[in-house]
PDB file of C-alpha atoms in Angstrom:
ATOM      1  CA  MET R 165      78.609  78.167-138.032  1.00  0.00           C
ATOM      2  CA  SER R 166      80.249  74.765-138.193  1.00  0.00           C
ATOM      3  CA  ARG R 167      79.002  74.008-134.692  1.00  0.00           C
ATOM      4  CA  SER R 168      75.405  74.789-135.783  1.00  0.00           C
ATOM      5  CA  TRP R 169      75.699  72.398-138.740  1.00  0.00           C
ATOM      6  CA  ARG R 170      77.000  69.663-136.472  1.00  0.00           C
ATOM      7  CA  ILE R 171      74.053  70.107-134.102  1.00  0.00           C
ATOM      8  CA  LEU R 172      71.620  70.148-137.042  1.00  0.00           C
ATOM      9  CA  GLY R 173      73.182  66.950-138.425  1.00  0.00           C
ATOM     10  CA  ILE R 174      72.835  65.180-135.091  1.00  0.00           C
ATOM     11  CA  LEU R 175      69.158  66.223-134.839  1.00  0.00           C
ATOM     12  CA  MET R 176      68.471  64.924-138.375  1.00  0.00           C
ATOM     13  CA  VAL R 177      70.026  61.525-137.503  1.00  0.00           C
ATOM     14  CA  VAL R 178      67.903  61.284-134.354  1.00  0.00           C
ATOM     15  CA  VAL R 179      64.722  62.147-136.288  1.00  0.00           C
ATOM     16  CA  ILE R 180      65.496  59.602-139.035  1.00  0.00           C
ATOM     17  CA  PHE R 181      66.112  56.759-136.550  1.00  0.00           C
ATOM     18  CA  GLY R 182      63.027  57.777-134.584  1.00  0.00           C
ATOM     19  CA  LEU R 183      60.836  57.600-137.684  1.00  0.00           C
ATOM     20  CA  ALA R 184      62.339  54.267-138.661  1.00  0.00           C
ATOM     21  CA  GLY R 185      61.627  52.929-135.196  1.00  0.00           C
ATOM     22  CA  CYS R 186      57.960  54.016-135.346  1.00  0.00           C
ATOM     23  CA  GLN R 187      57.558  52.433-138.757  1.00  0.00           C
ATOM     24  CA  ALA R 188      59.006  49.150-137.489  1.00  0.00           C
ATOM     25  CA  SER R 189      56.633  49.201-134.534  1.00  0.00           C
ATOM     26  CA  LYS R 190      53.635  49.636-136.837  1.00  0.00           C
ATOM     27  CA  ASN R 191      54.626  46.760-139.118  1.00  0.00           C
ATOM     28  CA  GLU R 192      55.855  44.370-136.434  1.00  0.00           C
ATOM     29  CA  THR R 193      53.522  41.484-135.549  1.00  0.00           C
ATOM     30  CA  PRO R 194      53.192  41.035-131.775  1.00  0.00           C
ATOM     31  CA  GLN R 195      54.750  37.765-130.640  1.00  0.00           C
ATOM     32  CA  LYS R 196      52.497  35.308-128.775  1.00  0.00           C
ATOM     33  CA  SER R 197      53.597  34.036-125.433  1.00  0.00           C
ATOM     34  CA  GLU R 198      54.430  30.337-125.166  1.00  0.00           C
ATOM     35  CA  SER R 199      51.199  29.625-123.278  1.00  0.00           C
ATOM     36  CA  GLN R 200      49.105  31.509-125.845  1.00  0.00           C
ATOM     37  CA  GLN R 201      50.779  29.624-128.697  1.00  0.00           C
ATOM     38  CA  SER R 202      50.202  26.267-126.996  1.00  0.00           C
ATOM     39  CA  ALA R 203      46.530  27.078-126.406  1.00  0.00           C
ATOM     40  CA  SER R 204      46.144  28.158-130.029  1.00  0.00           C
ATOM     41  CA  ASP R 205      47.781  24.971-131.321  1.00  0.00           C
ATOM     42  CA  ALA R 206      45.636  22.808-129.056  1.00  0.00           C
ATOM     43  CA  LYS R 207      42.475  24.534-130.264  1.00  0.00           C
ATOM     44  CA  GLN R 208      43.412  23.898-133.891  1.00  0.00           C
ATOM     45  CA  THR R 209      44.247  20.225-133.340  1.00  0.00           C
ATOM     46  CA  ALA R 210      41.339  19.374-130.988  1.00  0.00           C
ATOM     47  CA  VAL R 211      38.920  16.803-132.398  1.00  0.00           C
ATOM     48  CA  LYS R 212      35.269  17.196-131.466  1.00  0.00           C
ATOM     49  CA  LEU R 213      33.819  13.835-130.473  1.00  0.00           C
ATOM     50  CA  PRO R 214      30.343  12.929-131.765  1.00  0.00           C
ATOM     51  CA  GLU R 215      27.475  13.477-129.349  1.00  0.00           C
ATOM     52  CA  LEU R 216      25.913  10.509-127.597  1.00  0.00           C
ATOM     53  CA  VAL R 217      22.537   9.404-128.971  1.00  0.00           C
ATOM     54  CA  VAL R 218      20.148   7.439-126.726  1.00  0.00           C
ATOM     55  CA  GLU R 219      17.286   5.529-128.379  1.00  0.00           C
ATOM     56  CA  VAL R 220      14.387   3.442-127.117  1.00  0.00           C
ATOM     57  CA  GLY R 221      14.770  -0.077-128.508  1.00  0.00           C
ATOM     58  CA  ASP R 222      14.283  -3.799-128.091  1.00  0.00           C
ATOM     59  CA  GLU R 223      16.078  -7.072-128.762  1.00  0.00           C
ATOM     60  CA  LYS R 224      15.653  -6.598-132.531  1.00  0.00           C
ATOM     61  CA  ASP R 225      17.463  -3.275-132.388  1.00  0.00           C
ATOM     62  CA  LEU R 226      20.241  -4.895-130.382  1.00  0.00           C
ATOM     63  CA  ASP R 227      20.524  -7.696-132.947  1.00  0.00           C
ATOM     64  CA  ALA R 228      20.766  -5.097-135.715  1.00  0.00           C
ATOM     65  CA  ILE R 229      23.636  -3.361-133.906  1.00  0.00           C
ATOM     66  CA  LEU R 230      25.442  -6.680-133.545  1.00  0.00           C
ATOM     67  CA  LYS R 231      25.069  -7.399-137.267  1.00  0.00           C
ATOM     68  CA  GLU R 232      26.285  -3.902-138.162  1.00  0.00           C
ATOM     69  CA  ASN R 233      29.443  -4.562-136.179  1.00  0.00           C
ATOM     70  CA  THR R 234      30.335  -8.010-137.485  1.00  0.00           C
ATOM     71  CA  GLY R 235      34.122  -8.175-137.530  1.00  0.00           C
ATOM     72  CA  LYS R 236      34.357  -6.257-134.267  1.00  0.00           C
ATOM     73  CA  VAL R 237      34.163  -7.302-130.625  1.00  0.00           C
ATOM     74  CA  VAL R 238      30.957  -6.060-128.989  1.00  0.00           C
ATOM     75  CA  LEU R 239      30.418  -5.625-125.251  1.00  0.00           C
ATOM     76  CA  VAL R 240      26.792  -5.169-124.148  1.00  0.00           C
ATOM     77  CA  ASP R 241      26.159  -3.776-120.668  1.00  0.00           C
ATOM     78  CA  PHE R 242      22.611  -4.175-119.306  1.00  0.00           C
ATOM     79  CA  TRP R 243      22.153  -1.672-116.492  1.00  0.00           C
ATOM     80  CA  GLY R 244      19.711   0.684-114.786  1.00  0.00           C
ATOM     81  CA  THR R 245      19.826   4.107-113.179  1.00  0.00           C
ATOM     82  CA  TRP R 246      18.088   2.551-110.149  1.00  0.00           C
ATOM     83  CA  CYS R 247      20.745  -0.176-109.754  1.00  0.00           C
ATOM     84  CA  MET R 248      23.674   0.864-107.556  1.00  0.00           C
ATOM     85  CA  PRO R 249      25.987  -2.016-108.603  1.00  0.00           C
ATOM     86  CA  CYS R 250      25.303  -1.027-112.227  1.00  0.00           C
ATOM     87  CA  LEU R 251      26.341   2.560-111.556  1.00  0.00           C
ATOM     88  CA  GLU R 252      29.539   1.307-109.926  1.00  0.00           C
ATOM     89  CA  LEU R 253      30.460  -0.818-112.947  1.00  0.00           C
ATOM     90  CA  LEU R 254      29.310   1.577-115.689  1.00  0.00           C
ATOM     91  CA  PRO R 255      32.396   3.860-115.633  1.00  0.00           C
ATOM     92  CA  HIS R 256      34.619   0.824-116.243  1.00  0.00           C
ATOM     93  CA  THR R 257      32.495  -0.249-119.218  1.00  0.00           C
ATOM     94  CA  LEU R 258      32.678   3.232-120.741  1.00  0.00           C
ATOM     95  CA  GLU R 259      36.419   3.384-120.090  1.00  0.00           C
ATOM     96  CA  LEU R 260      36.829   0.203-122.152  1.00  0.00           C
ATOM     97  CA  ALA R 261      34.872   1.868-124.974  1.00  0.00           C
ATOM     98  CA  HIS R 262      37.520   4.593-125.251  1.00  0.00           C
ATOM     99  CA  LYS R 263      40.522   2.441-124.445  1.00  0.00           C
ATOM    100  CA  TYR R 264      39.929  -0.245-127.078  1.00  0.00           C
ATOM    101  CA  ALA R 265      37.881   1.519-129.762  1.00  0.00           C
ATOM    102  CA  ALA R 266      40.864   1.726-132.112  1.00  0.00           C
ATOM    103  CA  GLU R 267      41.413  -2.035-131.752  1.00  0.00           C
ATOM    104  CA  GLY R 268      37.859  -2.887-132.740  1.00  0.00           C
ATOM    105  CA  LEU R 269      35.750  -2.831-129.572  1.00  0.00           C
ATOM    106  CA  VAL R 270      32.183  -1.515-129.701  1.00  0.00           C
ATOM    107  CA  VAL R 271      30.300  -0.909-126.449  1.00  0.00           C
ATOM    108  CA  VAL R 272      26.508  -1.032-126.275  1.00  0.00           C
ATOM    109  CA  THR R 273      24.570  -0.033-123.172  1.00  0.00           C
ATOM    110  CA  VAL R 274      20.974  -1.175-122.619  1.00  0.00           C
ATOM    111  CA  ALA R 275      19.185   0.603-119.769  1.00  0.00           C
ATOM    112  CA  ILE R 276      16.280  -1.261-118.164  1.00  0.00           C
ATOM    113  CA  GLU R 277      14.039   1.616-117.104  1.00  0.00           C
ATOM    114  CA  ASP R 278      10.445   2.694-116.526  1.00  0.00           C
ATOM    115  CA  ILE R 279       9.782   3.803-120.080  1.00  0.00           C
ATOM    116  CA  ASN R 280       6.449   5.368-119.071  1.00  0.00           C
ATOM    117  CA  ASP R 281       8.409   8.162-117.423  1.00  0.00           C
ATOM    118  CA  PRO R 282       9.092  10.692-120.237  1.00  0.00           C
ATOM    119  CA  ARG R 283      12.161  11.959-118.373  1.00  0.00           C
ATOM    120  CA  LYS R 284      13.926   8.583-118.362  1.00  0.00           C
ATOM    121  CA  VAL R 285      15.691   8.847-121.728  1.00  0.00           C
ATOM    122  CA  ASP R 286      17.209  12.200-120.753  1.00  0.00           C
ATOM    123  CA  GLU R 287      18.140  10.812-117.332  1.00  0.00           C
ATOM    124  CA  VAL R 288      19.880   7.823-118.903  1.00  0.00           C
ATOM    125  CA  LYS R 289      21.771  10.094-121.298  1.00  0.00           C
ATOM    126  CA  GLY R 290      22.800  12.358-118.431  1.00  0.00           C
ATOM    127  CA  VAL R 291      24.279   9.456-116.455  1.00  0.00           C
ATOM    128  CA  LEU R 292      26.140   8.110-119.473  1.00  0.00           C
ATOM    129  CA  VAL R 293      27.562  11.508-120.434  1.00  0.00           C
ATOM    130  CA  LYS R 294      28.564  12.141-116.823  1.00  0.00           C
ATOM    131  CA  HIS R 295      30.755   9.048-116.983  1.00  0.00           C
ATOM    132  CA  GLY R 296      32.334  10.005-120.306  1.00  0.00           C
ATOM    133  CA  ALA R 297      30.130   8.358-122.945  1.00  0.00           C
ATOM    134  CA  THR R 298      30.281   9.889-126.427  1.00  0.00           C
ATOM    135  CA  GLY R 299      28.953   8.971-129.855  1.00  0.00           C
ATOM    136  CA  ASN R 300      31.218   5.926-130.068  1.00  0.00           C
ATOM    137  CA  VAL R 301      28.886   4.205-127.546  1.00  0.00           C
ATOM    138  CA  ARG R 302      25.589   2.755-128.769  1.00  0.00           C
ATOM    139  CA  ALA R 303      22.967   3.462-126.117  1.00  0.00           C
ATOM    140  CA  LEU R 304      19.501   1.905-125.879  1.00  0.00           C
ATOM    141  CA  VAL R 305      16.690   2.157-123.356  1.00  0.00           C
ATOM    142  CA  SER R 306      14.539  -0.979-123.203  1.00  0.00           C
ATOM    143  CA  ARG R 307      11.023  -0.412-124.503  1.00  0.00           C
ATOM    144  CA  TYR R 308       9.764  -3.121-122.125  1.00  0.00           C
ATOM    145  CA  GLY R 309      10.263  -1.142-118.927  1.00  0.00           C
ATOM    146  CA  ILE R 310      11.375  -2.785-115.681  1.00  0.00           C
ATOM    147  CA  GLY R 311      10.184  -6.332-115.127  1.00  0.00           C
ATOM    148  CA  GLU R 312      10.213  -9.916-116.297  1.00  0.00           C
ATOM    149  CA  GLU R 313       9.441  -9.123-119.947  1.00  0.00           C
ATOM    150  CA  ALA R 314      12.597  -7.050-120.355  1.00  0.00           C
ATOM    151  CA  PHE R 315      14.783  -9.746-118.807  1.00  0.00           C
ATOM    152  CA  THR R 316      13.155 -12.432-120.962  1.00  0.00           C
ATOM    153  CA  LYS R 317      13.364 -10.512-124.251  1.00  0.00           C
ATOM    154  CA  PHE R 318      17.024  -9.660-123.736  1.00  0.00           C
ATOM    155  CA  ASN R 319      17.818 -13.141-122.382  1.00  0.00           C
ATOM    156  CA  ILE R 320      19.114 -11.931-119.040  1.00  0.00           C
ATOM    157  CA  ALA R 321      19.061 -15.377-117.454  1.00  0.00           C
ATOM    158  CA  SER R 322      19.998 -14.266-113.947  1.00  0.00           C
ATOM    159  CA  GLY R 323      17.043 -11.909-113.711  1.00  0.00           C
ATOM    160  CA  ALA R 324      19.359  -9.342-112.120  1.00  0.00           C
ATOM    161  CA  LEU R 325      21.590  -6.433-113.063  1.00  0.00           C
ATOM    162  CA  PRO R 326      24.334  -5.649-113.883  1.00  0.00           C
ATOM    163  CA  HIS R 327      24.546  -8.205-116.666  1.00  0.00           C
ATOM    164  CA  LEU R 328      27.041  -8.127-119.525  1.00  0.00           C
ATOM    165  CA  LYS R 329      27.441 -10.097-122.746  1.00  0.00           C
ATOM    166  CA  LEU R 330      30.600 -10.171-124.852  1.00  0.00           C
ATOM    167  CA  PHE R 331      30.374 -11.071-128.543  1.00  0.00           C
ATOM    168  CA  GLY R 332      33.293 -12.113-130.726  1.00  0.00           C
ATOM    169  CA  ARG R 333      34.204 -10.780-134.149  1.00  0.00           C
ATOM    170  CA  ASP R 334      31.989 -13.417-135.760  1.00  0.00           C
ATOM    171  CA  GLY R 335      28.928 -12.066-133.924  1.00  0.00           C
ATOM    172  CA  ALA R 336      28.593 -15.115-131.671  1.00  0.00           C
ATOM    173  CA  LEU R 337      28.104 -14.783-127.918  1.00  0.00           C
ATOM    174  CA  ALA R 338      31.426 -15.642-126.313  1.00  0.00           C
ATOM    175  CA  VAL R 339      31.193 -14.726-122.634  1.00  0.00           C
ATOM    176  CA  THR R 340      28.450 -13.786-120.164  1.00  0.00           C
ATOM    177  CA  PHE R 341      29.117 -11.852-116.965  1.00  0.00           C
ATOM    178  CA  GLY R 342      26.750 -11.507-114.011  1.00  0.00           C
ATOM    179  CA  LEU R 343      25.157 -14.939-113.946  1.00  0.00           C
ATOM    180  CA  ASP R 344      23.545 -16.109-110.709  1.00  0.00           C
ATOM    181  CA  ALA R 345      23.377 -12.482-109.520  1.00  0.00           C
ATOM    182  CA  GLU R 346      27.126 -12.416-108.893  1.00  0.00           C
ATOM    183  CA  LYS R 347      29.028  -9.198-109.294  1.00  0.00           C
ATOM    184  CA  PRO R 348      30.842  -8.982-112.668  1.00  0.00           C
ATOM    185  CA  ASP R 349      34.582  -8.606-112.134  1.00  0.00           C
ATOM    186  CA  PRO R 350      35.983  -5.625-114.117  1.00  0.00           C
ATOM    187  CA  ALA R 351      39.416  -7.256-114.404  1.00  0.00           C
ATOM    188  CA  ARG R 352      37.907 -10.419-115.916  1.00  0.00           C
ATOM    189  CA  ILE R 353      35.802  -8.379-118.315  1.00  0.00           C
ATOM    190  CA  GLU R 354      38.830  -6.489-119.605  1.00  0.00           C
ATOM    191  CA  ALA R 355      40.892  -9.671-119.858  1.00  0.00           C
ATOM    192  CA  GLU R 356      38.229 -11.311-122.045  1.00  0.00           C
ATOM    193  CA  VAL R 357      37.924  -8.179-124.175  1.00  0.00           C
ATOM    194  CA  GLN R 358      41.669  -8.228-124.765  1.00  0.00           C
ATOM    195  CA  ARG R 359      41.597 -11.926-125.635  1.00  0.00           C
ATOM    196  CA  LEU R 360      38.851 -11.554-128.222  1.00  0.00           C
ATOM    197  CA  LEU R 361      40.404  -8.444-129.752  1.00  0.00           C
ATOM    198  CA  LYS R 362      43.562 -10.421-130.475  1.00  0.00           C
ATOM    199  CA  GLU R 363      41.636 -13.021-132.396  1.00  0.00           C
ATOM    200  CA  THR R 364      41.186 -12.175-136.072  1.00  0.00           C
ATOM    201  CA  ALA R 365      37.894 -12.617-137.864  1.00  0.00           C
ATOM    202  CA  ALA R 366      39.513 -15.292-140.026  1.00  0.00           C
ATOM    203  CA  SER R 367      40.637 -17.408-137.101  1.00  0.00           C
ATOM    204  CA  GLN R 368      37.205 -17.201-135.501  1.00  0.00           C
ATOM    205  CA  SER R 369      35.382 -18.159-138.685  1.00  0.00           C
ATOM    206  CA  GLN R 370      37.556 -21.268-138.984  1.00  0.00           C
ATOM    207  CA  SER R 371      37.136 -22.298-135.351  1.00  0.00           C
ATOM    208  CA  VAL R 372      34.803 -25.107-134.387  1.00  0.00           C
ATOM    209  CA  GLU R 373      31.619 -23.763-132.882  1.00  0.00           C
ATOM    210  CA  GLY R 374      31.292 -24.851-129.271  1.00  0.00           C
ATOM    211  CA  PRO R 375      29.188 -24.145-126.222  1.00  0.00           C
ATOM    212  CA  GLU R 376      29.065 -20.667-124.767  1.00  0.00           C
ATOM    213  CA  LEU R 377      31.896 -19.917-122.380  1.00  0.00           C
ATOM    214  CA  VAL R 378      30.714 -18.747-118.989  1.00  0.00           C
ATOM    215  CA  ILE R 379      33.312 -17.048-116.818  1.00  0.00           C
ATOM    216  CA  PRO R 380      32.706 -17.678-113.102  1.00  0.00           C
ATOM    217  CA  GLU R 381      32.579 -14.461-111.130  1.00  0.00           C
ATOM    218  CA  VAL R 382      34.134 -13.676-107.788  1.00  0.00           C
ATOM    219  CA  ASN R 383      31.549 -13.641-105.001  1.00  0.00           C
ATOM    220  CA  SER R 384      30.996 -10.228-103.489  1.00  0.00           C
ATOM    221  CA  SER R 385      29.775  -9.366-100.034  1.00  0.00           C
ATOM    222  CA  MET R 386      27.720  -6.546-101.534  1.00  0.00           C
ATOM    223  CA  SER R 387      23.970  -7.068-101.552  1.00  0.00           C
ATOM    224  CA  TYR R 388      22.453  -7.074-104.998  1.00  0.00           C
ATOM    225  CA  ALA R 389      18.829  -6.772-104.057  1.00  0.00           C
ATOM    226  CA  SER R 390      18.764  -3.341-105.710  1.00  0.00           C
ATOM    227  CA  GLY R 391      19.866  -4.891-108.970  1.00  0.00           C
ATOM    228  CA  SER R 392      17.245  -7.636-109.132  1.00  0.00           C
ATOM    229  CA  ALA R 393      14.206  -7.624-111.335  1.00  0.00           C
ATOM    230  CA  SER R 394      10.934  -6.878-109.622  1.00  0.00           C
TER     231      SER R 394
END
């Protein structure tokens, strides 16, 4: 009799612990693996960058962008999808847009294209996005097409691409790259961007206005016939 009670007591203990274990399993929240937790955290903290907008415009639209960004340094890159030297330099320009945005740099791209081709705006956007352009880049396509009028209206004195203009925080043209159909030097461009970013708007407004600074470029053995105006 006593042996039967002992066996019954043991069975009751086993049943009680078994039920408790099942209940704990039902209420327990599964733990995420370290990789799952990291992916979840990254998803929550990711910031969606604004989408790039490409517009057809002219020199008046460019002037308006410059006025909107008074107090910032503005780098304008004149380029074309048909210009191989432009395509080589473009990634560097867009890299500067991301690298120095927080310090006050605004990058504007102006594509000199055959505007009669309805596919050109989408093609320009595709090239820019491919090289990392987002909504922090102001992108224009010249309404004048390819030719002398576009180069005249945008004051591209060399008549060739790529051609870049760098404006200080006061909105004044500070440096021009690509004069005399020479290849703009990426290192020089970045050095001038850094220099102007360090200058405050106050110091520039008090400075004596002088002639435009033209940075001589390093001659390149590369032919630039593909980047010249027709």
